[in-house]
Amino acid sequence: MIAVLVTSVAAFAASAAWYGVFGPVWARLSPAGAAAAPSPWRMGAEFARTVVLVTAFALLARAVGVDGVPGALGLALAVWAGFPAVILAGSVLHERVPVRLAALHAGDWLVKIAVVAVLLGVWR
């Protein structure tokens, strides 16, 4: 439980840093990115989403027998390619989301899942 909480905080911080760096790009590509600072309830909801991600990743890693950082990073790459990257590609194909916007979010997901993998890999 402690590992999930610590990893969730780190992944949340990594994602916040990602959008801190790429915020101007996001603001040009999306009205949501141009909005003022997120409200406290949105921040709380985003942290809850991160906890769900970390919990699911921890359970999946345990279920498939992944131990250590290298195995966790391999799993992270597979999870990223199989889920957020595919979903974001679908948003480009079917909802006309700009490729650069989808790529921006895909990069955030890759960084976030890599942070999760490294920290949970070290923890195990």
mmCIF file of C-alpha atoms in Angstrom:
data_model
loop_
_atom_site.group_PDB
_atom_site.id
_atom_site.type_symbol
_atom_site.label_atom_id
_atom_site.label_comp_id
_atom_site.label_asym_id
_atom_site.label_seq_id
_atom_site.Cartn_x
_atom_site.Cartn_y
_atom_site.Cartn_z
ATOM 1 C CA MET A 1 0.000 0.000 0.000
ATOM 2 C CA ILE A 2 2.851 2.396 0.828
ATOM 3 C CA ALA A 3 4.504 1.575 -2.499
ATOM 4 C CA VAL A 4 1.325 2.435 -4.386
ATOM 5 C CA LEU A 5 0.892 5.730 -2.555
ATOM 6 C CA VAL A 6 4.532 6.833 -2.954
ATOM 7 C CA THR A 7 4.551 5.782 -6.605
ATOM 8 C CA SER A 8 1.262 7.586 -7.215
ATOM 9 C CA VAL A 9 2.668 10.816 -5.808
ATOM 10 C CA ALA A 10 5.799 10.479 -7.951
ATOM 11 C CA ALA A 11 3.831 9.689 -11.121
ATOM 12 C CA PHE A 12 1.461 12.584 -10.454
ATOM 13 C CA ALA A 13 4.444 14.909 -9.994
ATOM 14 C CA ALA A 14 6.095 13.619 -13.181
ATOM 15 C CA SER A 15 2.912 14.260 -15.142
ATOM 16 C CA ALA A 16 2.582 17.749 -13.630
ATOM 17 C CA ALA A 17 6.184 18.468 -14.630
ATOM 18 C CA TRP A 18 5.481 17.188 -18.172
ATOM 19 C CA TYR A 19 2.594 19.581 -18.607
ATOM 20 C CA GLY A 20 4.585 22.311 -16.869
ATOM 21 C CA VAL A 21 7.211 22.014 -19.597
ATOM 22 C CA PHE A 22 4.829 21.384 -22.489
ATOM 23 C CA GLY A 23 1.971 23.565 -21.234
ATOM 24 C CA PRO A 24 2.494 26.241 -23.893
ATOM 25 C CA VAL A 25 2.262 23.594 -26.619
ATOM 26 C CA TRP A 26 -0.863 22.139 -25.016
ATOM 27 C CA ALA A 27 -2.375 25.629 -24.790
ATOM 28 C CA ARG A 28 -1.851 26.161 -28.540
ATOM 29 C CA LEU A 29 -3.344 22.779 -29.430
ATOM 30 C CA SER A 30 -6.332 22.560 -27.100
ATOM 31 C CA PRO A 31 -8.779 24.881 -25.370
ATOM 32 C CA ALA A 32 -8.422 22.678 -22.266
ATOM 33 C CA GLY A 33 -4.707 23.419 -22.205
ATOM 34 C CA ALA A 34 -5.332 27.148 -22.496
ATOM 35 C CA ALA A 35 -7.560 27.197 -19.409
ATOM 36 C CA ALA A 36 -6.384 28.720 -16.162
ATOM 37 C CA ALA A 37 -4.820 26.591 -13.437
ATOM 38 C CA PRO A 38 -6.825 23.433 -12.748
ATOM 39 C CA SER A 39 -9.333 23.491 -9.929
ATOM 40 C CA PRO A 40 -8.684 21.535 -6.728
ATOM 41 C CA TRP A 41 -11.328 18.956 -7.594
ATOM 42 C CA ARG A 42 -9.694 18.312 -10.995
ATOM 43 C CA MET A 43 -6.332 17.878 -9.305
ATOM 44 C CA GLY A 44 -7.902 15.440 -6.855
ATOM 45 C CA ALA A 45 -9.588 13.546 -9.679
ATOM 46 C CA GLU A 46 -6.299 13.367 -11.574
ATOM 47 C CA PHE A 47 -4.521 12.039 -8.497
ATOM 48 C CA ALA A 48 -7.266 9.407 -8.097
ATOM 49 C CA ARG A 49 -6.750 8.384 -11.750
ATOM 50 C CA THR A 50 -3.046 8.038 -11.032
ATOM 51 C CA VAL A 51 -3.717 5.826 -8.013
ATOM 52 C CA VAL A 52 -5.887 3.595 -10.213
ATOM 53 C CA LEU A 53 -3.099 3.405 -12.820
ATOM 54 C CA VAL A 54 -0.455 2.515 -10.226
ATOM 55 C CA THR A 55 -2.677 -0.073 -8.545
ATOM 56 C CA ALA A 56 -3.557 -1.711 -11.860
ATOM 57 C CA PHE A 57 0.087 -1.772 -12.927
ATOM 58 C CA ALA A 58 1.172 -3.291 -9.596
ATOM 59 C CA LEU A 59 -1.496 -5.986 -9.825
ATOM 60 C CA LEU A 60 -0.629 -6.758 -13.447
ATOM 61 C CA ALA A 61 3.094 -6.926 -12.688
ATOM 62 C CA ARG A 62 2.419 -9.336 -9.834
ATOM 63 C CA ALA A 63 0.053 -11.447 -11.961
ATOM 64 C CA VAL A 64 2.595 -11.908 -14.745
ATOM 65 C CA GLY A 65 5.509 -12.385 -12.364
ATOM 66 C CA VAL A 66 7.486 -9.239 -13.147
ATOM 67 C CA ASP A 67 10.236 -8.466 -10.647
ATOM 68 C CA GLY A 68 12.834 -5.729 -10.852
ATOM 69 C CA VAL A 69 13.239 -2.641 -12.950
ATOM 70 C CA PRO A 70 14.096 -4.197 -16.354
ATOM 71 C CA GLY A 71 11.027 -6.434 -16.368
ATOM 72 C CA ALA A 72 8.821 -3.625 -15.088
ATOM 73 C CA LEU A 73 10.064 -1.292 -17.831
ATOM 74 C CA GLY A 74 9.338 -3.955 -20.457
ATOM 75 C CA LEU A 75 5.832 -4.338 -19.066
ATOM 76 C CA ALA A 76 5.436 -0.542 -19.007
ATOM 77 C CA LEU A 77 6.336 -0.288 -22.690
ATOM 78 C CA ALA A 78 3.865 -3.048 -23.575
ATOM 79 C CA VAL A 79 1.112 -1.462 -21.489
ATOM 80 C CA TRP A 80 1.790 1.977 -22.980
ATOM 81 C CA ALA A 81 1.822 0.713 -26.567
ATOM 82 C CA GLY A 82 -1.232 -1.483 -26.044
ATOM 83 C CA PHE A 83 -3.468 0.975 -24.242
ATOM 84 C CA PRO A 84 -2.878 4.757 -24.110
ATOM 85 C CA ALA A 85 -0.975 4.897 -27.412
ATOM 86 C CA VAL A 86 -3.674 2.872 -29.197
ATOM 87 C CA ILE A 87 -6.480 4.893 -27.607
ATOM 88 C CA LEU A 88 -4.808 8.176 -28.532
ATOM 89 C CA ALA A 89 -4.236 6.956 -32.096
ATOM 90 C CA GLY A 90 -7.949 6.199 -32.256
ATOM 91 C CA SER A 91 -8.728 9.738 -31.169
ATOM 92 C CA VAL A 92 -6.625 10.993 -34.079
ATOM 93 C CA LEU A 93 -8.274 8.625 -36.560
ATOM 94 C CA HIS A 94 -11.874 8.940 -35.452
ATOM 95 C CA GLU A 95 -12.230 12.228 -33.582
ATOM 96 C CA ARG A 96 -9.813 14.388 -35.543
ATOM 97 C CA VAL A 97 -7.631 15.108 -32.539
ATOM 98 C CA PRO A 98 -4.465 16.768 -33.853
ATOM 99 C CA VAL A 99 -1.524 14.371 -34.075
ATOM 100 C CA ARG A 100 0.673 16.745 -32.047
ATOM 101 C CA LEU A 101 -1.894 16.866 -29.235
ATOM 102 C CA ALA A 102 -2.183 13.080 -29.134
ATOM 103 C CA ALA A 103 1.614 12.814 -29.199
ATOM 104 C CA LEU A 104 1.859 15.269 -26.299
ATOM 105 C CA HIS A 105 -0.509 13.145 -24.211
ATOM 106 C CA ALA A 106 1.194 9.916 -25.336
ATOM 107 C CA GLY A 107 4.518 11.295 -24.118
ATOM 108 C CA ASP A 108 2.994 12.074 -20.741
ATOM 109 C CA TRP A 109 1.636 8.540 -20.502
ATOM 110 C CA LEU A 110 5.007 7.049 -21.441
ATOM 111 C CA VAL A 111 6.842 9.090 -18.812
ATOM 112 C CA LYS A 112 4.195 8.382 -16.170
ATOM 113 C CA ILE A 113 4.171 4.624 -16.809
ATOM 114 C CA ALA A 114 7.982 4.525 -16.865
ATOM 115 C CA VAL A 115 8.113 6.270 -13.468
ATOM 116 C CA VAL A 116 5.568 3.781 -12.137
ATOM 117 C CA ALA A 117 7.568 0.849 -13.511
ATOM 118 C CA VAL A 118 10.894 2.020 -12.101
ATOM 119 C CA LEU A 119 9.538 2.756 -8.632
ATOM 120 C CA LEU A 120 7.474 -0.410 -8.348
ATOM 121 C CA GLY A 121 10.342 -2.397 -9.867
ATOM 122 C CA VAL A 122 12.714 -1.087 -7.211
ATOM 123 C CA TRP A 123 10.137 -1.677 -4.492
ATOM 124 C CA ARG A 124 9.701 -5.343 -5.421
#
